[in-house]
PDB file of C-alpha atoms in Angstrom:
ATOM      1  CA  MET A   1    -133.156 -15.383 -57.398  1.00 55.00           C
ATOM      2  CA  PHE A   2    -136.179 -15.620 -59.346  1.00 76.00           C
ATOM      3  CA  LEU A   3    -138.991 -17.702 -57.693  1.00 83.00           C
ATOM      4  CA  ASP A   4    -142.424 -18.719 -59.364  1.00 86.00           C
ATOM      5  CA  LYS A   5    -144.689 -17.360 -56.998  1.00 88.00           C
ATOM      6  CA  ALA A   6    -147.658 -18.644 -59.001  1.00 91.00           C
ATOM      7  CA  PHE A   7    -146.550 -22.179 -58.522  1.00 92.00           C
ATOM      8  CA  MET A   8    -145.746 -21.460 -54.991  1.00 92.00           C
ATOM      9  CA  LEU A   9    -149.112 -20.485 -53.842  1.00 93.00           C
ATOM     10  CA  LYS A  10    -150.917 -23.278 -56.094  1.00 93.00           C
ATOM     11  CA  THR A  11    -148.532 -25.604 -54.278  1.00 93.00           C
ATOM     12  CA  PHE A  12    -148.848 -24.255 -50.767  1.00 94.00           C
ATOM     13  CA  ILE A  13    -152.769 -24.585 -50.900  1.00 95.00           C
ATOM     14  CA  ILE A  14    -152.276 -28.184 -52.287  1.00 94.00           C
ATOM     15  CA  CYS A  15    -149.939 -29.057 -49.338  1.00 94.00           C
ATOM     16  CA  ILE A  16    -152.563 -27.578 -46.905  1.00 95.00           C
ATOM     17  CA  LYS A  17    -154.740 -30.176 -47.905  1.00 94.00           C
ATOM     18  CA  ALA A  18    -152.312 -32.814 -47.034  1.00 94.00           C
ATOM     19  CA  ILE A  19    -152.032 -31.471 -43.218  1.00 95.00           C
ATOM     20  CA  PRO A  20    -154.725 -33.831 -42.233  1.00 95.00           C
ATOM     21  CA  THR A  21    -152.690 -37.036 -43.329  1.00 95.00           C
ATOM     22  CA  THR A  22    -149.677 -35.591 -41.239  1.00 95.00           C
ATOM     23  CA  LEU A  23    -151.757 -34.751 -38.336  1.00 96.00           C
ATOM     24  CA  GLU A  24    -153.433 -38.057 -38.547  1.00 96.00           C
ATOM     25  CA  ILE A  25    -149.958 -40.042 -38.461  1.00 96.00           C
ATOM     26  CA  THR A  26    -149.042 -37.948 -35.601  1.00 96.00           C
ATOM     27  CA  LEU A  27    -152.056 -38.423 -33.438  1.00 96.00           C
ATOM     28  CA  VAL A  28    -152.567 -42.141 -34.132  1.00 97.00           C
ATOM     29  CA  SER A  29    -148.909 -42.659 -33.362  1.00 96.00           C
ATOM     30  CA  LEU A  30    -149.162 -40.799 -29.910  1.00 96.00           C
ATOM     31  CA  ILE A  31    -152.458 -42.482 -28.730  1.00 96.00           C
ATOM     32  CA  LEU A  32    -151.345 -46.022 -29.801  1.00 97.00           C
ATOM     33  CA  ALA A  33    -147.794 -45.256 -27.721  1.00 96.00           C
ATOM     34  CA  VAL A  34    -149.528 -44.064 -24.395  1.00 95.00           C
ATOM     35  CA  LEU A  35    -150.255 -47.468 -22.783  1.00 95.00           C
ATOM     36  CA  PRO A  36    -147.026 -49.273 -23.848  1.00 96.00           C
ATOM     37  CA  ALA A  37    -145.021 -46.359 -23.113  1.00 96.00           C
ATOM     38  CA  TYR A  38    -146.599 -46.134 -19.499  1.00 94.00           C
ATOM     39  CA  GLY A  39    -146.108 -49.621 -19.081  1.00 93.00           C
ATOM     40  CA  ILE A  40    -142.363 -49.569 -19.961  1.00 94.00           C
ATOM     41  CA  ALA A  41    -141.808 -46.581 -17.746  1.00 94.00           C
ATOM     42  CA  MET A  42    -143.376 -48.327 -14.810  1.00 92.00           C
ATOM     43  CA  ALA A  43    -141.548 -51.403 -15.126  1.00 92.00           C
ATOM     44  CA  ARG A  44    -138.322 -49.533 -15.080  1.00 92.00           C
ATOM     45  CA  ILE A  45    -139.285 -47.391 -12.175  1.00 90.00           C
ATOM     46  CA  LYS A  46    -140.507 -50.393  -9.907  1.00 86.00           C
ATOM     47  CA  ASN A  47    -136.974 -52.056 -11.429  1.00 84.00           C
ATOM     48  CA  LYS A  48    -138.856 -55.449 -12.432  1.00 80.00           C
ATOM     49  CA  ARG A  49    -136.071 -57.587 -13.403  1.00 82.00           C
ATOM     50  CA  ILE A  50    -137.295 -59.075 -16.794  1.00 90.00           C
ATOM     51  CA  SER A  51    -139.627 -56.343 -18.135  1.00 91.00           C
ATOM     52  CA  ALA A  52    -137.340 -53.485 -17.046  1.00 91.00           C
ATOM     53  CA  LYS A  53    -134.552 -55.188 -18.950  1.00 93.00           C
ATOM     54  CA  ILE A  54    -136.564 -55.769 -22.178  1.00 93.00           C
ATOM     55  CA  GLY A  55    -138.045 -52.168 -21.733  1.00 93.00           C
ATOM     56  CA  ALA A  56    -134.354 -50.470 -21.473  1.00 93.00           C
ATOM     57  CA  LEU A  57    -133.336 -52.605 -24.333  1.00 95.00           C
ATOM     58  CA  TYR A  58    -135.954 -51.717 -26.447  1.00 95.00           C
ATOM     59  CA  VAL A  59    -135.688 -47.939 -25.570  1.00 94.00           C
ATOM     60  CA  SER A  60    -132.094 -48.302 -26.404  1.00 94.00           C
ATOM     61  CA  PHE A  61    -132.672 -49.811 -29.494  1.00 93.00           C
ATOM     62  CA  MET A  62    -135.358 -47.363 -30.933  1.00 93.00           C
ATOM     63  CA  ARG A  63    -133.547 -44.278 -29.712  1.00 91.00           C
ATOM     64  CA  GLY A  64    -130.195 -45.469 -30.979  1.00 91.00           C
ATOM     65  CA  THR A  65    -131.105 -46.177 -34.464  1.00 93.00           C
ATOM     66  CA  PRO A  66    -131.999 -43.979 -37.465  1.00 93.00           C
ATOM     67  CA  ILE A  67    -135.820 -43.581 -37.799  1.00 92.00           C
ATOM     68  CA  LEU A  68    -134.865 -43.894 -41.565  1.00 91.00           C
ATOM     69  CA  LEU A  69    -133.590 -47.306 -40.882  1.00 92.00           C
ATOM     70  CA  GLN A  70    -136.688 -48.314 -38.969  1.00 92.00           C
ATOM     71  CA  ILE A  71    -138.640 -47.120 -42.009  1.00 93.00           C
ATOM     72  CA  LEU A  72    -136.725 -49.410 -44.444  1.00 90.00           C
ATOM     73  CA  ILE A  73    -137.083 -52.394 -42.090  1.00 89.00           C
ATOM     74  CA  VAL A  74    -140.877 -52.067 -41.560  1.00 89.00           C
ATOM     75  CA  TYR A  75    -141.933 -50.916 -45.036  1.00 89.00           C
ATOM     76  CA  SER A  76    -139.336 -53.182 -47.152  1.00 84.00           C
ATOM     77  CA  LEU A  77    -138.910 -56.405 -45.006  1.00 85.00           C
ATOM     78  CA  MET A  78    -142.161 -56.568 -43.071  1.00 84.00           C
ATOM     79  CA  PRO A  79    -144.388 -56.960 -46.182  1.00 83.00           C
ATOM     80  CA  SER A  80    -142.405 -59.788 -47.756  1.00 83.00           C
ATOM     81  CA  LEU A  81    -142.247 -61.675 -44.396  1.00 85.00           C
ATOM     82  CA  LEU A  82    -145.727 -61.265 -43.597  1.00 82.00           C
ATOM     83  CA  ASN A  83    -146.516 -62.424 -47.179  1.00 81.00           C
ATOM     84  CA  SER A  84    -144.284 -65.407 -46.498  1.00 84.00           C
ATOM     85  CA  ILE A  85    -146.162 -66.330 -43.583  1.00 85.00           C
ATOM     86  CA  ILE A  86    -149.486 -66.110 -45.130  1.00 84.00           C
ATOM     87  CA  LYS A  87    -148.597 -68.229 -47.996  1.00 81.00           C
ATOM     88  CA  THR A  88    -147.367 -70.732 -45.598  1.00 84.00           C
ATOM     89  CA  ILE A  89    -150.703 -70.987 -43.884  1.00 84.00           C
ATOM     90  CA  HIS A  90    -152.814 -70.504 -46.990  1.00 76.00           C
ATOM     91  CA  LEU A  91    -154.666 -67.621 -46.206  1.00 78.00           C
ATOM     92  CA  LYS A  92    -156.188 -65.590 -49.050  1.00 78.00           C
ATOM     93  CA  ILE A  93    -154.707 -62.216 -48.140  1.00 78.00           C
ATOM     94  CA  ASN A  94    -152.937 -59.796 -50.289  1.00 79.00           C
ATOM     95  CA  ILE A  95    -150.478 -57.904 -47.849  1.00 78.00           C
ATOM     96  CA  PHE A  96    -149.466 -55.653 -50.594  1.00 78.00           C
ATOM     97  CA  GLU A  97    -152.719 -54.088 -50.786  1.00 81.00           C
ATOM     98  CA  ILE A  98    -152.638 -52.700 -47.246  1.00 85.00           C
ATOM     99  CA  ASN A  99    -152.789 -48.815 -47.382  1.00 89.00           C
ATOM    100  CA  PRO A 100    -149.166 -47.566 -46.672  1.00 90.00           C
ATOM    101  CA  ILE A 101    -150.235 -45.311 -44.006  1.00 93.00           C
ATOM    102  CA  VAL A 102    -150.634 -48.452 -41.776  1.00 93.00           C
ATOM    103  CA  TYR A 103    -146.811 -48.880 -41.960  1.00 93.00           C
ATOM    104  CA  ALA A 104    -146.361 -45.349 -41.057  1.00 94.00           C
ATOM    105  CA  PHE A 105    -148.579 -45.819 -37.974  1.00 96.00           C
ATOM    106  CA  ILE A 106    -146.396 -48.773 -36.860  1.00 94.00           C
ATOM    107  CA  VAL A 107    -143.257 -47.237 -37.661  1.00 95.00           C
ATOM    108  CA  PHE A 108    -144.022 -43.921 -35.754  1.00 96.00           C
ATOM    109  CA  THR A 109    -145.711 -45.701 -32.972  1.00 96.00           C
ATOM    110  CA  LEU A 110    -142.940 -47.938 -31.996  1.00 95.00           C
ATOM    111  CA  ASN A 111    -140.284 -44.875 -32.290  1.00 95.00           C
ATOM    112  CA  THR A 112    -142.905 -42.713 -30.072  1.00 96.00           C
ATOM    113  CA  ILE A 113    -143.148 -45.587 -27.568  1.00 96.00           C
ATOM    114  CA  ALA A 114    -139.494 -45.573 -26.654  1.00 95.00           C
ATOM    115  CA  THR A 115    -139.171 -41.579 -26.281  1.00 95.00           C
ATOM    116  CA  LEU A 116    -142.705 -41.244 -24.563  1.00 96.00           C
ATOM    117  CA  SER A 117    -141.664 -43.876 -21.943  1.00 96.00           C
ATOM    118  CA  GLU A 118    -138.702 -41.843 -21.291  1.00 95.00           C
ATOM    119  CA  VAL A 119    -141.093 -38.681 -20.654  1.00 95.00           C
ATOM    120  CA  PHE A 120    -143.340 -40.749 -18.497  1.00 94.00           C
ATOM    121  CA  ARG A 121    -140.446 -42.115 -16.476  1.00 93.00           C
ATOM    122  CA  SER A 122    -138.732 -38.877 -15.798  1.00 93.00           C
ATOM    123  CA  ALA A 123    -141.991 -37.112 -14.961  1.00 92.00           C
ATOM    124  CA  LEU A 124    -143.339 -39.875 -12.397  1.00 91.00           C
ATOM    125  CA  GLN A 125    -139.643 -39.829 -10.661  1.00 90.00           C
ATOM    126  CA  THR A 126    -140.166 -36.362  -9.933  1.00 90.00           C
ATOM    127  CA  ILE A 127    -143.059 -36.809  -7.577  1.00 87.00           C
ATOM    128  CA  ASP A 128    -141.870 -37.358  -3.902  1.00 84.00           C
ATOM    129  CA  LYS A 129    -142.292 -41.127  -3.009  1.00 82.00           C
ATOM    130  CA  GLY A 130    -143.700 -39.736   0.057  1.00 84.00           C
ATOM    131  CA  GLN A 131    -146.812 -38.439  -1.374  1.00 84.00           C
ATOM    132  CA  TYR A 132    -147.335 -41.964  -2.678  1.00 81.00           C
ATOM    133  CA  GLU A 133    -146.917 -43.674   0.803  1.00 82.00           C
ATOM    134  CA  ALA A 134    -149.004 -41.141   2.521  1.00 86.00           C
ATOM    135  CA  ALA A 135    -151.859 -41.846   0.069  1.00 83.00           C
ATOM    136  CA  LEU A 136    -151.807 -45.581   0.832  1.00 83.00           C
ATOM    137  CA  THR A 137    -151.500 -44.521   4.511  1.00 84.00           C
ATOM    138  CA  CYS A 138    -154.715 -42.631   4.073  1.00 84.00           C
ATOM    139  CA  GLY A 139    -156.547 -45.535   2.552  1.00 81.00           C
ATOM    140  CA  LEU A 140    -156.189 -45.477  -1.096  1.00 83.00           C
ATOM    141  CA  THR A 141    -155.505 -48.207  -3.280  1.00 83.00           C
ATOM    142  CA  LYS A 142    -152.286 -48.129  -5.267  1.00 81.00           C
ATOM    143  CA  ALA A 143    -154.063 -47.394  -8.360  1.00 83.00           C
ATOM    144  CA  GLN A 144    -156.239 -44.764  -6.734  1.00 84.00           C
ATOM    145  CA  ALA A 145    -153.010 -43.098  -5.392  1.00 85.00           C
ATOM    146  CA  TYR A 146    -151.556 -42.941  -9.028  1.00 86.00           C
ATOM    147  CA  ILE A 147    -154.715 -41.736 -10.811  1.00 84.00           C
ATOM    148  CA  ARG A 148    -155.545 -39.233  -8.038  1.00 84.00           C
ATOM    149  CA  ILE A 149    -152.083 -37.912  -6.508  1.00 84.00           C
ATOM    150  CA  ILE A 150    -149.013 -39.150  -8.757  1.00 86.00           C
ATOM    151  CA  ILE A 151    -150.397 -38.777 -12.332  1.00 86.00           C
ATOM    152  CA  PRO A 152    -152.148 -35.479 -12.309  1.00 84.00           C
ATOM    153  CA  GLN A 153    -148.849 -34.016 -10.760  1.00 86.00           C
ATOM    154  CA  ALA A 154    -146.751 -36.009 -13.306  1.00 89.00           C
ATOM    155  CA  ILE A 155    -148.407 -34.706 -16.080  1.00 88.00           C
ATOM    156  CA  VAL A 156    -147.502 -31.134 -15.318  1.00 87.00           C
ATOM    157  CA  PHE A 157    -143.956 -32.139 -15.742  1.00 89.00           C
ATOM    158  CA  ALA A 158    -144.634 -34.325 -18.762  1.00 92.00           C
ATOM    159  CA  VAL A 159    -146.583 -31.785 -20.952  1.00 93.00           C
ATOM    160  CA  PRO A 160    -143.438 -29.872 -22.136  1.00 93.00           C
ATOM    161  CA  ASN A 161    -141.631 -32.833 -23.066  1.00 95.00           C
ATOM    162  CA  ILE A 162    -144.800 -34.326 -24.676  1.00 95.00           C
ATOM    163  CA  CYS A 163    -145.041 -31.030 -26.517  1.00 95.00           C
ATOM    164  CA  ASN A 164    -141.432 -31.435 -27.942  1.00 95.00           C
ATOM    165  CA  LEU A 165    -141.955 -35.055 -28.771  1.00 96.00           C
ATOM    166  CA  THR A 166    -145.257 -33.992 -30.544  1.00 96.00           C
ATOM    167  CA  VAL A 167    -143.264 -31.423 -32.549  1.00 96.00           C
ATOM    168  CA  THR A 168    -140.360 -33.731 -33.293  1.00 95.00           C
ATOM    169  CA  LEU A 169    -142.994 -36.417 -34.251  1.00 96.00           C
ATOM    170  CA  ILE A 170    -144.703 -34.066 -36.850  1.00 96.00           C
ATOM    171  CA  LYS A 171    -141.438 -33.211 -38.529  1.00 94.00           C
ATOM    172  CA  ASN A 172    -140.313 -36.817 -38.631  1.00 94.00           C
ATOM    173  CA  THR A 173    -143.608 -37.601 -40.485  1.00 93.00           C
ATOM    174  CA  SER A 174    -141.986 -35.909 -43.603  1.00 92.00           C
ATOM    175  CA  LEU A 175    -140.336 -39.332 -44.038  1.00 93.00           C
ATOM    176  CA  ALA A 176    -143.551 -40.783 -44.371  1.00 92.00           C
ATOM    177  CA  PHE A 177    -143.143 -40.336 -48.156  1.00 91.00           C
ATOM    178  CA  MET A 178    -140.661 -42.945 -48.488  1.00 90.00           C
ATOM    179  CA  MET A 179    -143.620 -45.483 -47.689  1.00 91.00           C
ATOM    180  CA  THR A 180    -145.823 -43.626 -50.349  1.00 88.00           C
ATOM    181  CA  VAL A 181    -147.871 -41.839 -47.917  1.00 93.00           C
ATOM    182  CA  LYS A 182    -149.205 -38.696 -49.448  1.00 90.00           C
ATOM    183  CA  ASP A 183    -148.478 -36.333 -46.710  1.00 93.00           C
ATOM    184  CA  ILE A 184    -147.397 -32.648 -46.920  1.00 94.00           C
ATOM    185  CA  THR A 185    -143.836 -33.355 -47.886  1.00 93.00           C
ATOM    186  CA  ALA A 186    -144.851 -36.112 -50.592  1.00 93.00           C
ATOM    187  CA  VAL A 187    -147.420 -33.672 -52.075  1.00 93.00           C
ATOM    188  CA  ALA A 188    -144.797 -31.016 -52.476  1.00 93.00           C
ATOM    189  CA  LYS A 189    -142.439 -33.211 -54.021  1.00 92.00           C
ATOM    190  CA  ILE A 190    -144.864 -34.520 -56.733  1.00 92.00           C
ATOM    191  CA  GLU A 191    -145.958 -31.105 -57.470  1.00 91.00           C
ATOM    192  CA  ALA A 192    -142.263 -29.792 -58.047  1.00 91.00           C
ATOM    193  CA  ALA A 193    -141.439 -32.958 -60.190  1.00 89.00           C
ATOM    194  CA  TYR A 194    -143.538 -31.621 -62.729  1.00 86.00           C
ATOM    195  CA  SER A 195    -141.772 -28.497 -63.380  1.00 83.00           C
ATOM    196  CA  PHE A 196    -138.636 -28.958 -61.296  1.00 87.00           C
ATOM    197  CA  ASN A 197    -139.715 -26.145 -58.959  1.00 89.00           C
ATOM    198  CA  TYR A 198    -138.077 -27.515 -56.066  1.00 91.00           C
ATOM    199  CA  ILE A 199    -137.052 -24.472 -54.421  1.00 92.00           C
ATOM    200  CA  GLU A 200    -140.355 -22.998 -54.254  1.00 92.00           C
ATOM    201  CA  ALA A 201    -142.033 -26.415 -53.059  1.00 93.00           C
ATOM    202  CA  TYR A 202    -139.427 -26.815 -50.121  1.00 93.00           C
ATOM    203  CA  LEU A 203    -140.147 -23.055 -49.001  1.00 94.00           C
ATOM    204  CA  ASP A 204    -143.891 -24.121 -49.054  1.00 95.00           C
ATOM    205  CA  ILE A 205    -142.885 -27.209 -46.873  1.00 95.00           C
ATOM    206  CA  PHE A 206    -140.786 -24.854 -44.561  1.00 95.00           C
ATOM    207  CA  VAL A 207    -143.654 -22.365 -43.969  1.00 95.00           C
ATOM    208  CA  ILE A 208    -146.261 -25.146 -43.491  1.00 96.00           C
ATOM    209  CA  TYR A 209    -144.354 -27.106 -41.101  1.00 96.00           C
ATOM    210  CA  ILE A 210    -143.513 -23.923 -38.983  1.00 96.00           C
ATOM    211  CA  ILE A 211    -147.436 -22.892 -38.805  1.00 96.00           C
ATOM    212  CA  VAL A 212    -148.227 -26.396 -37.764  1.00 96.00           C
ATOM    213  CA  CYS A 213    -145.537 -26.583 -35.241  1.00 96.00           C
ATOM    214  CA  SER A 214    -146.399 -23.283 -33.738  1.00 96.00           C
ATOM    215  CA  VAL A 215    -150.233 -23.936 -33.455  1.00 96.00           C
ATOM    216  CA  VAL A 216    -149.434 -27.321 -31.748  1.00 96.00           C
ATOM    217  CA  GLN A 217    -147.023 -25.441 -29.185  1.00 96.00           C
ATOM    218  CA  LEU A 218    -149.974 -22.875 -28.549  1.00 96.00           C
ATOM    219  CA  ILE A 219    -152.174 -25.910 -27.861  1.00 95.00           C
ATOM    220  CA  PHE A 220    -149.842 -27.641 -25.452  1.00 94.00           C
ATOM    221  CA  LYS A 221    -149.410 -24.404 -23.542  1.00 92.00           C
ATOM    222  CA  GLY A 222    -153.095 -24.235 -23.009  1.00 92.00           C
ATOM    223  CA  ILE A 223    -152.841 -27.746 -21.839  1.00 89.00           C
ATOM    224  CA  GLU A 224    -150.047 -27.249 -19.588  1.00 85.00           C
ATOM    225  CA  LYS A 225    -152.028 -24.320 -17.616  1.00 84.00           C
ATOM    226  CA  HIS A 226    -154.987 -26.557 -17.611  1.00 82.00           C
ATOM    227  CA  PHE A 227    -153.287 -29.561 -15.789  1.00 76.00           C
ATOM    228  CA  THR A 228    -151.132 -27.319 -13.541  1.00 73.00           C
ATOM    229  CA  LYS A 229    -154.511 -25.766 -12.203  1.00 72.00           C
ATOM    230  CA  GLN A 230    -155.921 -29.291 -11.941  1.00 66.00           C
ATOM    231  CA  GLY A 231    -152.918 -30.606 -10.320  1.00 52.00           C
ATOM    232  CA  VAL A 232    -152.921 -28.201  -7.478  1.00 52.00           C
ATOM    233  CA  LYS A 233    -156.882 -28.773  -6.981  1.00 55.00           C
ATOM    234  CA  ASN A 234    -156.275 -32.458  -6.689  1.00 51.00           C
ATOM    235  CA  VAL A 235    -153.393 -32.141  -4.069  1.00 49.00           C
ATOM    236  CA  LYS A 236    -155.286 -29.748  -1.932  1.00 51.00           C
ATOM    237  CA  GLY A 237    -158.634 -31.870  -2.343  1.00 52.00           C
TER     238      GLY A 237
END
C-alpha cells in the first residue's frame, strides 16, 4: 500500500499544533467536574435520601447514554432553547456567536462528573470507617478528619482510576469535531479532505493519541508515587 509520506509529515506537524486544544478540553472538564463529583459521591456514601437518589439517577443517565447523543443534545438543542429564552426576555445576546469549545466543556464536564463521582465513591469506601471515628475521637472536626486522614489515603486508590478516566476523556474529545472544535481529529479530517488522504491522516491521529496518552500515564504514575508517600506520612503523623 502506497502512503503519501510527505502528506503524513505535514499533517502530523499541523495536528501537533492542535494538541493544546484537546488538552484544554480535557483539563477544564476534569477541573470543573471535581467538586460536583465529590458532592455526588459523598451524598451517596452518606445515603442522603433525596440527593443520593438524584445523584444515582444522574450517574445512571450519563453513563447509560452514548456521549455522541449527549453532544447532539447539548450542541444542537441547547443553543436553540437558549436563543428562544433570550428572545423571550428581550436580551441582546447572540447565542450562536458563542465559541463552540464552550459546548465541548459542557458536554465533557457533565459526562466526567458521573464517572469521576464513581471513582471518588469507590476510593472513599476503601478507607476503614474506624479511621474516621478515631479521628473524631482525637478531637478533629469532620472536615479535618476527611482532609487530613481520609482523602489523602483515598487519593492513592483513586489515582489509577483517574488516570484511566483522563485517558478515556482525551480519546473522547476526538468527538469534539462534531461541535466544530478544531482539535486533533478535526484538523486531520480537514487536511485529509483536500487531497482525500484519509488513511495517512488517520495514521497521524493514531500515533499522536498514543503519544499523548502514554505521556499522561507516565505523569499519573509519578503522581501516584507522590501521594502514596504523602498518604503514608499523614497516617504516621
